[in-house]
Coordinates of C-alpha atoms in Angstrom, one line a residue:
M26 CA -18.7 -5.6 -9.0
N27 CA -20.0 -2.5 -7.1
W28 CA -18.9 -1.7 -3.6
Q29 CA -22.2 -2.5 -2.0
S30 CA -22.0 -6.1 -3.2
E31 CA -18.4 -6.4 -2.2
K32 CA -19.1 -5.1 1.3
K33 CA -22.0 -7.5 1.6
Q34 CA -19.8 -10.4 0.6
R35 CA -17.2 -9.7 3.3
K36 CA -19.7 -8.7 5.9
I37 CA -22.4 -11.3 5.3
F38 CA -19.9 -14.0 4.4
L39 CA -21.2 -14.9 1.0
L40 CA -18.0 -15.9 -0.7
V41 CA -17.7 -15.4 -4.4
S42 CA -15.8 -17.9 -6.6
I43 CA -13.0 -16.0 -8.4
M44 CA -11.2 -17.3 -11.4
I45 CA -7.5 -17.2 -10.6
V46 CA -4.8 -18.8 -12.7
T47 CA -2.0 -18.9 -10.1
W48 CA -3.0 -17.7 -6.7
T49 CA 0.5 -17.2 -5.4
V50 CA 1.1 -14.6 -8.0
N51 CA -2.3 -13.0 -8.8
S52 CA -3.3 -12.6 -5.2
Q53 CA -0.6 -10.0 -4.8
A54 CA -0.8 -8.4 -8.3
I55 CA -1.0 -4.9 -7.0
I56 CA 0.4 -2.7 -9.8
I57 CA 0.4 1.0 -9.7
R58 CA 1.8 3.6 -12.2
S59 CA 4.3 5.0 -9.7
K60 CA 7.6 6.5 -10.8
G61 CA 9.2 5.7 -7.5
T62 CA 9.5 6.3 -3.8
N63 CA 7.1 8.8 -2.3
R64 CA 9.5 11.5 -1.0
Q65 CA 7.1 12.8 1.5
Y66 CA 8.1 9.8 3.7
R67 CA 11.4 8.4 4.8
Q68 CA 12.3 4.8 3.9
G69 CA 11.0 2.7 6.7
D70 CA 8.0 4.9 7.5
W71 CA 5.9 2.3 5.5
I72 CA 6.8 -1.4 5.7
T73 CA 4.8 -4.2 4.2
Y74 CA 5.2 -7.9 5.1
T75 CA 3.4 -10.3 2.8
T76 CA 3.7 -13.8 1.4
T77 CA 7.4 -14.2 0.3
R78 CA 7.8 -18.0 0.3
F79 CA 7.6 -18.2 -3.5
V80 CA 11.1 -17.3 -4.8
R81 CA 12.2 -16.8 -8.4
N82 CA 15.7 -15.4 -8.3
I83 CA 18.7 -14.7 -6.0
A84 CA 21.4 -12.0 -6.0
L85 CA 24.3 -11.4 -3.7
G86 CA 25.0 -7.9 -2.5
Q87 CA 27.6 -6.2 -0.4
E88 CA 25.7 -6.9 2.8
Y89 CA 22.5 -8.8 1.9
V90 CA 21.3 -11.8 -0.1
Y91 CA 18.4 -10.6 -2.1
F92 CA 15.5 -12.9 -3.0
A93 CA 13.0 -12.0 -5.8
T94 CA 9.6 -13.2 -4.6
T95 CA 5.9 -12.9 -5.4
G96 CA 5.7 -10.6 -2.3
G97 CA 8.6 -8.2 -3.0
I98 CA 12.4 -8.4 -2.5
T99 CA 13.4 -10.0 0.7
R100 CA 16.8 -9.1 2.2
Y101 CA 18.8 -11.4 4.4
N102 CA 21.9 -9.8 6.1
F103 CA 24.6 -12.4 5.9
Y104 CA 26.7 -10.6 8.6
S105 CA 24.1 -10.4 11.3
N106 CA 22.2 -13.5 10.1
T107 CA 18.9 -11.6 10.3
W108 CA 16.2 -10.5 7.9
D109 CA 15.7 -6.8 7.2
Y110 CA 12.4 -5.5 6.1
P111 CA 11.5 -6.2 2.4
W112 CA 11.4 -3.9 -0.5
T113 CA 7.7 -3.7 -1.7
V114 CA 5.1 -1.3 -3.1
S115 CA 5.3 0.5 0.3
N116 CA 8.9 1.6 -0.5
G117 CA 8.4 2.7 -4.1
L118 CA 8.1 -0.4 -6.3
P119 CA 5.1 -0.4 -8.6
D120 CA 4.5 -4.2 -8.0
N121 CA 5.3 -6.8 -5.4
N122 CA 5.6 -9.6 -7.9
I123 CA 9.3 -9.6 -8.6
F124 CA 11.0 -11.7 -11.3
L125 CA 14.7 -10.7 -11.3
V126 CA 16.9 -9.0 -8.8
A127 CA 20.5 -7.8 -9.6
Q128 CA 23.3 -6.0 -7.8
D129 CA 25.6 -3.6 -9.7
F130 CA 28.7 -3.5 -7.7
N131 CA 30.1 -0.5 -9.7
T132 CA 27.4 1.9 -8.6
G133 CA 25.9 0.0 -5.6
Y134 CA 22.5 0.2 -7.3
L135 CA 20.0 -2.7 -6.8
W136 CA 17.9 -3.5 -9.9
C137 CA 14.8 -5.6 -10.3
T138 CA 12.1 -6.4 -12.8
S139 CA 8.4 -7.0 -12.2
E140 CA 5.4 -7.6 -14.3
S141 CA 5.2 -4.0 -15.5
S142 CA 8.6 -2.3 -15.0
I143 CA 12.3 -2.3 -14.4
S144 CA 13.3 -0.5 -11.2
Y145 CA 16.5 0.5 -9.5
L146 CA 17.4 1.5 -5.9
E147 CA 19.8 4.5 -5.7
S148 CA 22.3 3.5 -3.1
A149 CA 22.9 7.0 -1.6
S150 CA 19.4 8.3 -1.4
R151 CA 17.7 4.9 -0.9
L152 CA 15.0 5.9 -3.4
W153 CA 13.4 3.6 -5.9
F154 CA 13.0 4.7 -9.5
N155 CA 10.7 2.9 -11.9
T156 CA 10.7 2.7 -15.7
F157 CA 7.7 1.0 -17.3
Y158 CA 8.1 -1.5 -20.2
D159 CA 6.0 0.5 -22.6
E160 CA 8.3 3.5 -22.0
I161 CA 11.3 1.7 -23.5
G162 CA 9.3 0.1 -26.3
L163 CA 8.9 -3.4 -24.8
R164 CA 5.8 -5.0 -26.2
G165 CA 3.1 -6.4 -24.0
D166 CA 3.8 -10.0 -24.9
D167 CA 7.5 -9.6 -24.0
D168 CA 9.4 -9.3 -20.7
I169 CA 12.9 -9.0 -19.4
S170 CA 14.8 -12.3 -19.0
S171 CA 18.3 -11.0 -18.1
I172 CA 20.1 -7.9 -16.6
G173 CA 23.8 -7.3 -17.1
F174 CA 26.4 -4.8 -16.0
G175 CA 29.6 -3.8 -17.8
N176 CA 31.5 -1.0 -19.4
G177 CA 29.6 1.6 -17.4
R178 CA 26.3 0.5 -18.8
V179 CA 23.3 -1.6 -17.8
F180 CA 22.1 -4.2 -20.4
I181 CA 18.7 -5.9 -20.4
V182 CA 17.7 -8.7 -22.8
S183 CA 14.0 -9.5 -23.4
S184 CA 12.6 -13.0 -23.7
N185 CA 12.3 -12.4 -27.5
G186 CA 16.0 -11.6 -27.7
T187 CA 15.9 -7.8 -28.0
W188 CA 18.8 -6.0 -26.3
Y189 CA 18.5 -2.6 -24.6
A190 CA 21.2 -0.5 -22.9
S191 CA 21.4 2.5 -20.6
D192 CA 24.1 4.3 -18.6
N193 CA 24.4 2.7 -15.2
Y194 CA 23.1 5.6 -13.2
S195 CA 19.6 5.7 -14.8
A196 CA 17.1 3.6 -16.7
N197 CA 17.2 5.5 -20.0
F198 CA 17.1 2.3 -22.1
S199 CA 17.3 2.2 -25.9
P200 CA 17.3 -0.8 -28.2
I201 CA 20.8 -1.8 -29.4
D202 CA 22.2 -4.2 -32.0
F203 CA 24.7 -6.1 -29.8
S204 CA 27.0 -8.4 -31.8
Q205 CA 30.1 -8.2 -29.6
N206 CA 31.4 -10.7 -27.1
D207 CA 29.6 -10.3 -23.8
D208 CA 32.2 -11.9 -21.6
G209 CA 32.8 -8.6 -19.8
I210 CA 29.2 -8.3 -18.7
T211 CA 28.1 -9.7 -15.3
W212 CA 24.7 -11.3 -15.9
Y213 CA 21.7 -12.0 -13.8
G214 CA 18.8 -14.1 -14.9
A215 CA 18.7 -16.3 -18.0
K216 CA 22.1 -15.3 -19.3
R217 CA 23.8 -15.9 -15.9
K218 CA 26.3 -18.7 -15.9
R219 CA 24.6 -21.8 -14.6
E220 CA 25.6 -22.8 -11.0
D221 CA 26.9 -26.3 -10.3
A222 CA 24.3 -28.8 -9.3
I223 CA 23.2 -28.6 -5.7
P224 CA 25.0 -31.2 -3.5
H225 CA 23.1 -33.3 -1.0
Y226 CA 22.0 -31.7 2.2
F227 CA 20.4 -33.1 5.4
M228 CA 17.4 -31.2 6.8
S229 CA 15.5 -31.2 10.1
D230 CA 11.9 -30.8 11.1
G231 CA 10.8 -33.6 8.9
F232 CA 11.9 -32.1 5.6
L233 CA 13.7 -34.3 3.0
F234 CA 16.0 -32.8 0.3
D235 CA 16.1 -34.6 -3.0
E236 CA 19.0 -33.3 -5.0
T237 CA 18.2 -35.5 -8.0
Q238 CA 14.8 -33.9 -8.5
N239 CA 15.7 -30.5 -7.0
Y240 CA 12.8 -30.3 -4.6
I241 CA 12.1 -30.6 -0.8
D242 CA 9.5 -33.0 0.6
D243 CA 7.7 -32.3 3.9
L244 CA 6.0 -34.8 6.2
Q245 CA 2.8 -34.7 4.1
F246 CA 4.8 -35.7 1.0
R247 CA 4.3 -32.4 -0.6
H248 CA 6.9 -31.4 -3.2
F249 CA 8.4 -27.9 -3.0
P250 CA 10.5 -27.2 -6.1
I251 CA 13.9 -25.5 -5.8
T252 CA 13.6 -22.6 -8.3
T253 CA 17.1 -21.0 -8.0
W254 CA 20.4 -21.3 -6.1
L255 CA 23.6 -19.4 -5.7
K256 CA 26.9 -20.1 -3.9
D257 CA 28.8 -17.3 -2.2
E258 CA 32.5 -17.0 -1.4
W259 CA 32.1 -18.5 2.0
Q260 CA 30.8 -21.7 0.5
N261 CA 27.2 -21.1 1.6
M262 CA 24.6 -22.3 -0.9
W263 CA 21.6 -19.9 -1.0
I264 CA 18.4 -21.5 -2.4
G265 CA 15.0 -20.3 -3.3
T266 CA 11.9 -22.6 -3.3
W267 CA 8.4 -22.4 -4.6
G268 CA 6.4 -22.6 -1.4
L269 CA 9.0 -22.8 1.5
G270 CA 10.8 -19.5 0.9
A271 CA 14.6 -19.1 1.2
G272 CA 17.2 -21.5 2.5
R273 CA 20.9 -21.7 3.2
G274 CA 23.1 -24.8 2.8
N275 CA 26.3 -25.2 4.7
T276 CA 28.7 -27.2 2.5
S277 CA 30.9 -28.2 5.5
T278 CA 28.2 -29.7 7.6
Q279 CA 25.9 -30.6 4.7
R280 CA 23.0 -29.1 6.5
L281 CA 20.3 -27.1 4.8
E282 CA 18.2 -24.8 6.9
L283 CA 15.0 -22.9 5.8
L284 CA 15.0 -19.2 6.6
K285 CA 11.4 -18.6 7.3
F286 CA 10.1 -15.1 6.7
G287 CA 6.8 -13.4 5.9
L288 CA 3.1 -14.4 6.0
W289 CA 1.8 -17.8 5.1
D290 CA -1.0 -16.2 3.1
V291 CA -1.6 -12.7 1.7
T292 CA -5.0 -11.4 2.9
V293 CA -5.0 -10.2 6.5
D294 CA -8.5 -9.8 8.0
A295 CA -7.6 -10.2 11.6
I296 CA -4.7 -9.0 13.8
A297 CA -4.0 -9.8 17.4
K298 CA -0.8 -9.6 19.5
D299 CA 0.5 -11.7 22.3
D300 CA 3.6 -10.1 23.9
D301 CA 5.9 -9.8 20.9
R302 CA 4.1 -12.3 18.6
F303 CA 1.5 -11.3 16.0
W304 CA -1.4 -13.6 15.2
L305 CA -2.6 -13.0 11.6
G306 CA -5.3 -14.6 9.5
G307 CA -7.8 -13.9 6.8
I308 CA -10.2 -15.0 4.1
Q309 CA -8.2 -15.7 1.0
S310 CA -9.4 -15.1 -2.6
H311 CA -8.2 -18.5 -3.8
E312 CA -9.3 -22.1 -3.3
E313 CA -5.9 -23.5 -2.2
P314 CA -5.5 -24.6 1.4
S315 CA -4.4 -21.8 3.6
G316 CA -3.3 -21.1 7.2
I317 CA -2.6 -18.5 9.8
T318 CA 0.7 -16.9 10.9
N319 CA 2.1 -16.5 14.3
W320 CA 5.2 -14.3 14.1
D321 CA 7.7 -12.7 16.4
M322 CA 9.3 -10.1 14.0
Q323 CA 12.1 -9.3 16.3
S324 CA 13.5 -12.9 16.4
D325 CA 12.5 -13.8 12.7
D326 CA 10.6 -16.8 13.9
P327 CA 7.3 -17.1 12.1
Q328 CA 5.2 -20.2 12.8
Y329 CA 2.5 -21.4 10.4
Y330 CA -0.7 -23.4 11.1
E331 CA -2.5 -24.9 8.2
A332 CA -6.0 -25.9 9.1
Y333 CA -6.3 -29.0 6.9
L334 CA -3.3 -30.5 8.6
L335 CA -4.5 -30.0 12.2
T336 CA -7.2 -32.0 13.9
G337 CA -9.7 -29.6 15.5
F338 CA -8.8 -26.6 13.3
D339 CA -11.7 -26.9 10.8
T340 CA -11.2 -24.0 8.5
D341 CA -8.6 -21.4 7.6
K342 CA -11.2 -18.7 6.7
V343 CA -10.4 -16.5 9.7
T344 CA -12.4 -13.3 10.4
S345 CA -11.2 -12.4 13.9
I346 CA -8.7 -13.4 16.5
A347 CA -8.6 -12.9 20.3
V348 CA -5.7 -13.8 22.6
D349 CA -6.6 -14.7 26.2
G350 CA -3.6 -15.9 28.2
N351 CA -2.6 -19.3 26.9
T352 CA -5.7 -19.5 24.7
V353 CA -6.0 -18.2 21.2
W354 CA -9.6 -17.8 19.9
L355 CA -10.2 -17.7 16.1
G356 CA -13.5 -16.6 14.7
T357 CA -14.0 -18.3 11.3
L358 CA -16.7 -18.8 8.7
D359 CA -17.2 -22.3 10.0
G360 CA -17.3 -22.0 13.8
L361 CA -15.2 -20.8 16.7
T362 CA -11.7 -22.4 17.0
R363 CA -9.8 -22.6 20.3
F364 CA -6.0 -23.2 20.4
D365 CA -4.6 -24.3 23.7
R366 CA -1.0 -23.4 23.4
G367 CA 0.1 -25.2 26.6
K368 CA -1.4 -28.5 25.5
N369 CA -1.0 -27.9 21.7
I370 CA -4.7 -28.8 21.2
W371 CA -7.1 -27.4 18.6
R372 CA -10.9 -27.5 19.0
T373 CA -13.7 -26.0 17.0
Y374 CA -17.1 -25.2 18.4
T375 CA -20.2 -24.9 16.1
V376 CA -24.0 -24.7 16.3
V377 CA -23.8 -28.3 17.7
H378 CA -22.3 -26.7 20.8
N379 CA -25.0 -24.1 20.9
L380 CA -23.2 -21.4 18.9
V381 CA -26.0 -19.3 17.4
D382 CA -24.3 -19.3 13.9
N383 CA -21.1 -20.7 12.6
R384 CA -20.3 -17.6 10.6
I385 CA -18.4 -15.4 13.0
S386 CA -17.7 -11.7 12.3
D387 CA -15.9 -10.5 15.5
L388 CA -14.7 -11.6 19.0
A389 CA -14.3 -9.7 22.3
V390 CA -13.0 -11.2 25.5
D391 CA -13.2 -10.1 29.1
D392 CA -12.4 -11.8 32.5
Q393 CA -15.4 -14.1 32.4
Y394 CA -16.8 -14.3 28.9
L395 CA -15.9 -14.6 25.2
W396 CA -18.4 -12.6 23.2
I397 CA -19.0 -13.9 19.7
G398 CA -20.6 -11.8 17.0
T399 CA -22.1 -13.9 14.2
A400 CA -24.3 -13.7 11.1
S401 CA -27.4 -14.4 13.3
G402 CA -26.8 -12.6 16.6
V403 CA -24.4 -12.7 19.6
S404 CA -23.3 -15.7 21.6
K405 CA -21.7 -15.6 25.0
L406 CA -19.2 -18.3 26.0
V407 CA -18.5 -18.8 29.7
K408 CA -14.7 -19.2 29.9
S409 CA -14.7 -21.2 33.2
T410 CA -16.7 -24.0 31.4
V411 CA -14.2 -24.5 28.7
G412 CA -12.6 -28.0 28.9
T413 CA -15.4 -29.3 31.0
D414 CA -18.4 -31.5 30.3
S415 CA -20.7 -28.5 30.9
L416 CA -19.5 -26.0 28.2
S417 CA -21.8 -23.0 28.3
I418 CA -22.5 -21.0 25.1
K419 CA -25.7 -18.9 25.2
H420 CA -27.5 -16.7 22.7
I421 CA -27.9 -13.3 24.4
Q422 CA -30.9 -11.1 24.1
F423 CA -32.7 -13.3 21.7
H424 CA -35.9 -11.3 21.6
Q425 CA -34.2 -7.9 21.2
L426 CA -31.4 -8.9 18.8
G427 CA -33.2 -11.7 17.2
K428 CA -31.1 -13.3 14.5
R429 CA -29.7 -10.0 13.2
Q430 CA -26.5 -9.9 11.2
I431 CA -23.7 -8.7 13.5
F432 CA -20.8 -6.8 12.0
D433 CA -18.7 -5.6 14.9
I434 CA -18.6 -5.7 18.8
D435 CA -16.7 -3.9 21.4
L436 CA -16.5 -3.9 25.2
A437 CA -16.6 -1.1 27.8
E438 CA -16.6 -2.0 31.5
N439 CA -20.0 -3.6 32.0
E440 CA -21.4 -2.9 28.5
L441 CA -21.2 -4.6 25.2
W442 CA -21.8 -2.5 22.1
V443 CA -22.9 -4.2 19.0
G444 CA -23.0 -3.1 15.4
T445 CA -25.9 -4.8 13.6
E446 CA -27.7 -4.7 10.3
I447 CA -30.3 -2.3 11.8
G448 CA -28.2 -0.1 14.0
L449 CA -26.4 0.1 17.3
F450 CA -27.3 -2.3 20.1
R451 CA -26.3 -1.5 23.7
Y452 CA -26.1 -4.5 26.1
D453 CA -25.8 -4.2 29.9
I454 CA -23.8 -7.3 30.9
E455 CA -24.7 -7.3 34.6
K456 CA -28.4 -6.8 34.1
D457 CA -28.5 -9.1 31.1
H458 CA -30.6 -6.4 29.3
G459 CA -30.1 -4.4 26.1
A460 CA -31.8 -2.2 23.6
Y461 CA -31.2 -0.5 20.3
Y462 CA -29.6 3.0 20.5
S463 CA -31.0 5.6 18.3
S464 CA -31.7 9.3 18.0
Y465 CA -33.1 11.8 15.5
V466 CA -29.6 12.0 13.9
D467 CA -29.1 8.3 13.4
P468 CA -32.2 6.2 12.5
A469 CA -32.1 2.8 14.0
A470 CA -32.6 1.1 10.6
R471 CA -29.1 2.0 9.3
P472 CA -26.5 -0.8 9.3
V473 CA -23.5 -0.2 11.5
Y474 CA -20.5 -1.9 9.9
A475 CA -17.8 -1.0 12.4
L476 CA -17.4 0.6 15.9
S477 CA -14.8 1.4 18.4
L478 CA -14.9 2.6 22.0
Y479 CA -12.4 5.0 23.5
G480 CA -13.1 6.2 27.1
D481 CA -16.6 7.6 27.0
E482 CA -16.6 7.9 23.2
L483 CA -18.2 5.6 20.7
W484 CA -17.2 5.9 17.0
Y485 CA -19.0 3.9 14.4
G486 CA -19.3 3.6 10.6
T487 CA -22.4 3.3 8.5
D488 CA -23.1 3.5 4.7
E489 CA -23.2 7.3 5.2
G490 CA -19.8 7.7 6.8
V491 CA -18.3 8.0 10.3
A492 CA -20.1 9.4 13.4
G493 CA -19.6 9.3 17.1
F494 CA -21.0 10.4 20.4
N495 CA -20.3 10.4 24.2
V496 CA -22.0 7.3 25.7
K497 CA -22.4 9.0 29.1
T498 CA -24.0 12.3 27.9
G499 CA -25.3 11.3 24.5
K500 CA -23.7 14.4 22.9
R501 CA -23.0 13.9 19.2
F502 CA -19.8 14.9 17.5
D503 CA -20.2 17.7 15.0
P504 CA -18.2 18.0 11.7
P505 CA -15.4 17.7 11.0
A506 CA -15.3 14.8 13.5
R507 CA -18.5 13.6 11.9
F508 CA -17.4 12.5 8.4
I509 CA -20.2 12.2 5.9
N510 CA -19.1 10.2 2.9
D511 CA -21.3 7.4 1.4
D512 CA -18.4 6.0 -0.6
L513 CA -16.2 4.9 2.3
E514 CA -17.0 1.1 2.4
I515 CA -16.0 0.9 6.0
N516 CA -14.5 -2.3 7.4
R517 CA -13.1 -1.4 10.8
I518 CA -12.7 1.6 13.1
L519 CA -10.1 2.2 15.9
A520 CA -10.3 5.2 18.2
D521 CA -7.4 6.5 20.3
R522 CA -6.3 9.6 22.1
A523 CA -4.6 11.2 19.2
A524 CA -6.6 10.0 16.2
V525 CA -9.5 7.9 14.9
W526 CA -8.5 5.4 12.3
V527 CA -11.0 4.0 9.7
A528 CA -10.1 1.0 7.5
T529 CA -12.0 1.1 4.2
N530 CA -11.9 -0.3 0.7
S531 CA -10.4 3.0 -0.5
G532 CA -7.5 3.1 1.9
V533 CA -7.2 4.3 5.5
Y534 CA -8.8 7.5 6.9
K535 CA -7.3 9.2 9.9
Y536 CA -9.1 11.8 11.9
D537 CA -6.4 14.0 13.5
R538 CA -8.0 15.3 16.7
D539 CA -5.6 18.2 17.2
A540 CA -5.8 19.4 13.6
G541 CA -9.5 18.7 13.4
R542 CA -9.2 17.2 9.9
W543 CA -9.4 13.9 8.0
V544 CA -6.5 12.5 6.0
N545 CA -6.7 9.6 3.5
F546 CA -3.8 7.2 3.1
T547 CA -3.7 5.0 0.0
I548 CA -1.3 3.0 -2.2
E549 CA 0.3 6.2 -3.3
D550 CA 1.4 6.8 0.3
G551 CA 2.7 3.4 1.2
L552 CA -0.2 0.9 1.5
T553 CA 0.2 -2.2 -0.4
S554 CA -3.5 -2.4 -1.1
N555 CA -6.4 0.1 -0.7
N556 CA -8.6 -2.8 0.7
V557 CA -7.9 -2.5 4.4
Y558 CA -9.6 -4.9 6.7
A559 CA -7.9 -4.8 10.1
L560 CA -6.2 -2.2 12.4
Y561 CA -3.8 -2.6 15.3
L562 CA -2.3 0.4 17.1
E563 CA 1.1 0.1 18.7
S564 CA 2.3 3.4 20.2
D565 CA 3.8 5.5 17.3
F566 CA 3.1 2.8 14.8
I567 CA -0.1 1.4 13.4
W568 CA -0.5 -1.9 11.5
F569 CA -3.0 -2.4 8.7
G570 CA -4.3 -5.8 7.6
T571 CA -4.9 -5.5 3.9
G572 CA -5.8 -7.6 0.9
A573 CA -2.1 -7.8 0.0
G574 CA -0.3 -8.2 3.3
L575 CA 0.4 -6.6 6.6
T576 CA 1.6 -2.9 6.5
K577 CA 3.3 -1.0 9.3
F578 CA 3.1 2.8 9.3
Y579 CA 5.1 5.2 11.4
W580 CA 2.2 7.5 11.8
N581 CA 3.7 9.6 14.6
S582 CA 7.0 10.5 13.0
P583 CA 8.4 13.8 14.4
Y584 CA 9.9 14.6 10.9
R585 CA 6.6 14.7 9.0
I586 CA 3.2 16.4 9.1
D587 CA 0.6 14.4 7.2

């Protein structure tokens, strides 16, 4: 599939049916041939949060309980009872889809296996090192089922029964013929001694634990299998589930609590923030029911909203989010959804309510109006009429805009700027009048896929690259600020005082204003996917919504020059 068709699918909302065997795994199957952590960055400069509620394996460490998930290795600090950030592709792993995790207490190294490699985290340097299966002679139809530690060595056993060994400070594995007693080896995975059966636990929030079948039921009678469990020396029972994440059982009180962490689903097309809570949603590449995430990362308290379980929330295919006081607006592929948090009421507005088109691309909110970019023009919702019998949604500038495809919108004082399929449109809100903006440099017929206002500057992206100008004087920005590149596949732009950020399907581009140059960040730097759909700037950090999760980047680190 070429990039023009891919861009058209996401921008014009023509969803393509994709054959996926198991969405919980394949949706995050980002595999890179990386030998380990990128030493240009410090650990923590790049952090990715993705879907980690599908757990395969558990290991106890000296400070953390580690969970091997389809979205990396999650780490729960059992002293502070808090989650730390997970280990993912952003930190040096070649793959987020983790099968085994193991702790070597002799060296302090943390080991794991993924679809393509065995990796270890060096305890002192906090660097990951990866060895790929083909480098140790493991065939493509085989994988690692067990990891063991003993006698100063690391042992791995494949599913076909082949043994390999290495010293415990590297991953220089060679096949061995092991015929000795392995009682002195501490095993993880298939060869680990089976834990006792899980005792009965009581749960809250409508969950029901069935210890006879080893699954958890929710209020919708959905079964979530328990995939792994492990008891620690304090008599805590740590469990992993397939769909509900990690949990901890207290044998004294017989209570089992779920330890929620991560996103409900993996693709992030929209980011909004309300105080300390992020609102995250997207268009997923699978046909399973999905939802949106509302997460305060400081308090480890994610909340999940599944559309098909909520009356008034018609679809989970979210393209944009705007937070306005106690109201959260969601632009979707099937209308405009409003969530009244005070009353806990969901409501979806469509063409029946005079919306010009149900396929929404972007939202912008001011004191009086909610502006709605759609596949057939721009609608204006009068906020004061919401919740009344006289709800007002109007199609603005019908004759000038017509039913043009709208890709992006942004507000500046009394103006609304619109990126359309045939160029930039400038709308005067007070005068209720607008016109297409063009010059000899930028023909009006060129689609504008993304735009961003900063002060008097307008930056925008077309199929020829990134350009900008001063909206007061009309002065165009010359190269290097003007970036000509017809392979960018631009999704979003965010301009700020220090830099201009461009989200594309080939990573993120940053224009450093002081240095006067463009820098490209990709998976090799710390992104978990090169398909970047959303941007949110927060002081020295910037958040990227990608096709494989939400990535946080410490862009303004004083220790590094990009």
